[in-house]
Short mmCIF file of C-alpha atoms in Angstrom, two decimals:
data_model
loop_
_atom_site.label_atom_id
_atom_site.label_comp_id
_atom_site.label_asym_id
_atom_site.label_seq_id
_atom_site.Cartn_x
_atom_site.Cartn_y
_atom_site.Cartn_z
CA UNK A 1 0.00 0.00 0.00
CA UNK A 2 1.32 3.42 -0.92
CA UNK A 3 2.28 6.03 1.62
CA UNK A 4 -0.47 8.46 2.47
CA UNK A 5 -0.45 11.82 0.74
CA UNK A 6 -0.95 13.99 3.84
CA UNK A 7 1.54 16.82 3.93
CA UNK A 8 2.35 16.71 0.22
CA UNK A 9 3.35 20.27 -0.76
CA UNK A 10 1.20 22.09 -3.29
CA UNK A 11 2.72 22.38 -6.76
CA UNK A 12 4.29 25.74 -7.58
CA UNK A 13 2.19 28.00 -9.78
CA UNK A 14 3.38 30.31 -12.53
CA UNK A 15 0.26 32.33 -13.38
CA UNK A 16 -2.87 33.40 -11.47
CA UNK A 17 -6.51 33.77 -12.45
CA UNK A 18 -8.23 35.70 -9.68
CA UNK A 19 -11.89 36.55 -9.03
CA UNK A 20 -12.91 35.63 -12.59
CA UNK A 21 -16.53 34.95 -13.53
CA UNK A 22 -16.76 31.67 -15.46
CA UNK A 23 -20.39 31.14 -14.42
CA UNK A 24 -22.20 29.24 -17.16
CA UNK A 25 -19.19 29.31 -19.45
CA UNK A 26 -18.51 26.43 -21.86
CA UNK A 27 -14.89 25.41 -22.41
CA UNK A 28 -13.45 22.71 -24.63
CA UNK A 29 -9.91 21.38 -24.87
CA UNK A 30 -8.33 24.20 -22.86
CA UNK A 31 -4.88 23.60 -21.37
CA UNK A 32 -3.80 25.04 -18.01
CA UNK A 33 -0.46 24.20 -16.36
CA UNK A 34 0.62 25.41 -12.92
CA UNK A 35 -2.14 28.02 -12.73
CA UNK A 36 -3.56 29.33 -9.45
CA UNK A 37 -7.34 29.80 -9.65
CA UNK A 38 -8.30 32.06 -6.75
CA UNK A 39 -11.94 32.94 -5.91
CA UNK A 40 -13.12 31.95 -9.40
CA UNK A 41 -16.84 31.30 -9.99
CA UNK A 42 -17.20 28.16 -12.14
CA UNK A 43 -20.86 27.59 -11.28
CA UNK A 44 -22.65 25.69 -14.07
CA UNK A 45 -19.43 25.55 -16.08
CA UNK A 46 -19.55 22.99 -18.92
CA UNK A 47 -16.11 21.50 -19.58
CA UNK A 48 -15.34 19.17 -22.48
CA UNK A 49 -11.89 17.61 -22.45
CA UNK A 50 -9.93 20.42 -20.80
CA UNK A 51 -6.66 19.76 -18.98
CA UNK A 52 -5.48 21.22 -15.66
CA UNK A 53 -2.05 20.00 -14.58
CA UNK A 54 -0.39 20.89 -11.25
CA UNK A 55 -2.94 23.68 -10.74
CA UNK A 56 -4.26 25.08 -7.47
CA UNK A 57 -7.92 25.90 -6.91
CA UNK A 58 -8.58 28.09 -3.87
CA UNK A 59 -12.12 29.00 -2.88
CA UNK A 60 -13.39 28.11 -6.35
CA UNK A 61 -17.10 27.39 -6.85
CA UNK A 62 -17.68 24.31 -9.01
CA UNK A 63 -21.37 24.07 -8.09
CA UNK A 64 -23.57 22.36 -10.70
CA UNK A 65 -20.62 22.24 -13.13
CA UNK A 66 -20.16 19.37 -15.60
CA UNK A 67 -16.78 17.98 -16.64
CA UNK A 68 -16.49 15.35 -19.37
CA UNK A 69 -13.19 13.66 -20.36
CA UNK A 70 -11.33 16.38 -18.42
CA UNK A 71 -7.99 16.00 -16.66
CA UNK A 72 -7.08 17.43 -13.24
CA UNK A 73 -3.64 15.93 -12.65
CA UNK A 74 -1.75 16.51 -9.37
CA UNK A 75 -3.96 19.49 -8.55
CA UNK A 76 -4.84 20.88 -5.10
CA UNK A 77 -8.41 21.94 -4.30
CA UNK A 78 -8.59 24.09 -1.16
CA UNK A 79 -11.88 25.27 0.37
CA UNK A 80 -13.72 24.71 -2.90
CA UNK A 81 -17.45 24.05 -3.28
CA UNK A 82 -18.47 21.14 -5.52
CA UNK A 83 -22.19 20.93 -4.78
CA UNK A 84 -23.98 18.86 -7.44
CA UNK A 85 -20.87 18.83 -9.66
CA UNK A 86 -20.56 16.05 -12.24
CA UNK A 87 -17.36 14.37 -13.46
CA UNK A 88 -17.75 11.93 -16.35
CA UNK A 89 -14.77 9.85 -17.53
CA UNK A 90 -12.35 12.34 -15.94
CA UNK A 91 -8.82 11.74 -14.70
CA UNK A 92 -7.90 13.28 -11.33
CA UNK A 93 -4.83 11.19 -10.56
CA UNK A 94 -2.83 12.50 -7.61
CA UNK A 95 -5.11 15.45 -6.84
CA UNK A 96 -5.86 16.46 -3.24
CA UNK A 97 -9.02 17.99 -1.75
CA UNK A 98 -8.60 20.03 1.44
CA UNK A 99 -11.48 21.61 3.34
CA UNK A 100 -13.86 21.29 0.38
CA UNK A 101 -17.65 20.89 0.45
CA UNK A 102 -19.35 18.42 -1.86
CA UNK A 103 -22.99 17.39 -1.51
CA UNK A 104 -24.57 15.35 -4.33
CA UNK A 105 -21.24 15.00 -6.14
CA UNK A 106 -21.58 12.67 -9.14
CA UNK A 107 -18.61 10.75 -10.54
CA UNK A 108 -19.17 8.37 -13.45
CA UNK A 109 -16.12 6.42 -14.62
CA UNK A 110 -12.63 7.83 -14.84
CA UNK A 111 -9.44 7.49 -12.86
CA UNK A 112 -9.21 8.98 -9.36
CA UNK A 113 -6.22 6.90 -8.27
CA UNK A 114 -3.97 8.35 -5.55
CA UNK A 115 -6.53 11.09 -4.86
CA UNK A 116 -6.52 12.61 -1.37
CA UNK A 117 -10.05 12.85 0.05
CA UNK A 118 -9.24 12.24 3.71
CA UNK A 119 -12.07 13.36 6.00
CA UNK A 120 -14.27 14.50 3.10
CA UNK A 121 -18.03 14.68 3.68
CA UNK A 122 -19.38 12.79 0.67
CA UNK A 123 -22.78 11.89 2.07
CA UNK A 124 -25.27 11.33 -0.73
CA UNK A 125 -22.60 11.37 -3.43
CA UNK A 126 -22.40 8.88 -6.29
CA UNK A 127 -19.27 7.11 -7.58
CA UNK A 128 -19.86 4.56 -10.34
CA UNK A 129 -17.20 2.59 -12.17
CA UNK A 130 -14.42 4.80 -10.81
CA UNK A 131 -10.81 3.78 -10.37
CA UNK A 132 -9.80 4.76 -6.82
CA UNK A 133 -6.61 2.74 -6.47
CA UNK A 134 -4.55 3.75 -3.42
CA UNK A 135 -6.78 6.77 -2.85
CA UNK A 136 -6.74 8.28 0.65
CA UNK A 137 -10.32 7.85 1.86
CA UNK A 138 -9.44 7.69 5.54
CA UNK A 139 -12.14 9.21 7.72
CA UNK A 140 -14.35 9.90 4.71
CA UNK A 141 -18.13 10.14 5.29
CA UNK A 142 -20.08 8.14 2.74
CA UNK A 143 -23.36 7.60 4.57
CA UNK A 144 -26.12 6.89 2.07
CA UNK A 145 -23.72 7.26 -0.85
CA UNK A 146 -23.15 5.03 -3.87
CA UNK A 147 -19.71 3.52 -4.40
CA UNK A 148 -20.52 0.92 -7.04
CA UNK A 149 -18.14 -1.03 -9.27
CA UNK A 150 -15.23 1.01 -7.90
CA UNK A 151 -11.64 -0.20 -7.93
CA UNK A 152 -10.62 0.37 -4.31
CA UNK A 153 -7.51 -1.80 -4.35
CA UNK A 154 -4.95 -0.39 -1.95
CA UNK A 155 -7.25 2.48 -0.91
CA UNK A 156 -6.96 3.88 2.62
CA UNK A 157 -10.37 3.47 4.30
CA UNK A 158 -9.44 3.57 7.98
CA UNK A 159 -12.24 5.15 10.06
CA UNK A 160 -14.40 5.68 6.97
CA UNK A 161 -18.15 5.82 7.62
CA UNK A 162 -19.88 3.58 5.08
CA UNK A 163 -23.24 3.51 6.82
CA UNK A 164 -25.97 2.58 4.29
CA UNK A 165 -23.45 2.99 1.48
CA UNK A 166 -24.13 0.93 -1.65
CA UNK A 167 -20.84 -0.87 -2.29
CA UNK A 168 -22.01 -3.54 -4.73
CA UNK A 169 -19.47 -4.55 -7.34
CA UNK A 170 -16.60 -2.63 -5.74
CA UNK A 171 -13.23 -4.17 -4.90
CA UNK A 172 -13.22 -4.66 -1.13
CA UNK A 173 -10.21 -6.97 -1.04
CA UNK A 174 -8.18 -4.60 1.15
CA UNK A 175 -11.08 -3.42 3.34
CA UNK A 176 -10.67 -4.17 7.04
CA UNK A 177 -14.26 -4.25 8.37
CA UNK A 178 -12.96 -3.69 11.91
CA UNK A 179 -11.59 -0.26 10.95
CA UNK A 180 -14.70 1.18 9.26
CA UNK A 181 -18.38 1.72 10.04
CA UNK A 182 -20.49 -0.61 7.89
CA UNK A 183 -23.94 -0.49 9.51
CA UNK A 184 -26.57 -1.02 6.85
CA UNK A 185 -24.03 -1.02 4.00
CA UNK A 186 -25.24 -2.80 0.87
CA UNK A 187 -22.93 -5.49 -0.50
CA UNK A 188 -23.24 -8.42 -2.91
CA UNK A 189 -22.77 -12.12 -2.03
CA UNK A 190 -19.15 -12.24 -3.21
CA UNK A 191 -18.29 -9.20 -1.07
CA UNK A 192 -20.07 -10.77 1.89
CA UNK A 193 -17.70 -13.73 1.63
CA UNK A 194 -14.69 -11.40 1.61
CA UNK A 195 -15.93 -9.45 4.63
CA UNK A 196 -16.70 -12.63 6.54
CA UNK A 197 -13.22 -13.95 5.78
CA UNK A 198 -11.65 -10.68 6.94
CA UNK A 199 -13.52 -11.10 10.23
CA UNK A 200 -12.08 -14.58 10.69
CA UNK A 201 -15.11 -16.65 9.67
CA UNK A 202 -14.61 -19.98 7.95
CA UNK A 203 -17.07 -19.69 5.07
CA UNK A 204 -18.28 -23.05 3.70
CA UNK A 205 -21.07 -24.30 1.45
#
């Protein structure tokens, strides 16, 4: 299992976009590298295939925005709002979220490996078919959320709250049920066998 990403320094930035109004804007194929986005309003932004590499987002509003085939690589999101934001087939490898608010976040497909979401409140969010390999999900709150068909191999889930979370089809091979809250979580028969084995049961026909 990879080392946790806590304390990773933010990438240096070379240009700054400050207090810009991108509300309702549609962008396609834009390229941004080492840009600091400060207090930018991206509410209802529609993004097709844009790329943000080693960027910083500080107090940016992503509410009700839609991102399709976009790339946010090794970015840092600080105190951002992502209420009802949608990410479809996006790549966020190595990005870190700090002090952000989510609420009804929707993630469909894509690669979120090595992402830092420690302590995030993701109640009611939806993750479907997402690659979350070695992601830091320690202490994350996923009550009532969907985390279906997700690749969670090597993910950090210590002290995660998965109460009533729909986990069907997800890779739970590295989940330690003694380190998470699983009350009312929805799992499939194969996952039930894995969880029982992790608890020391001898499962037989």
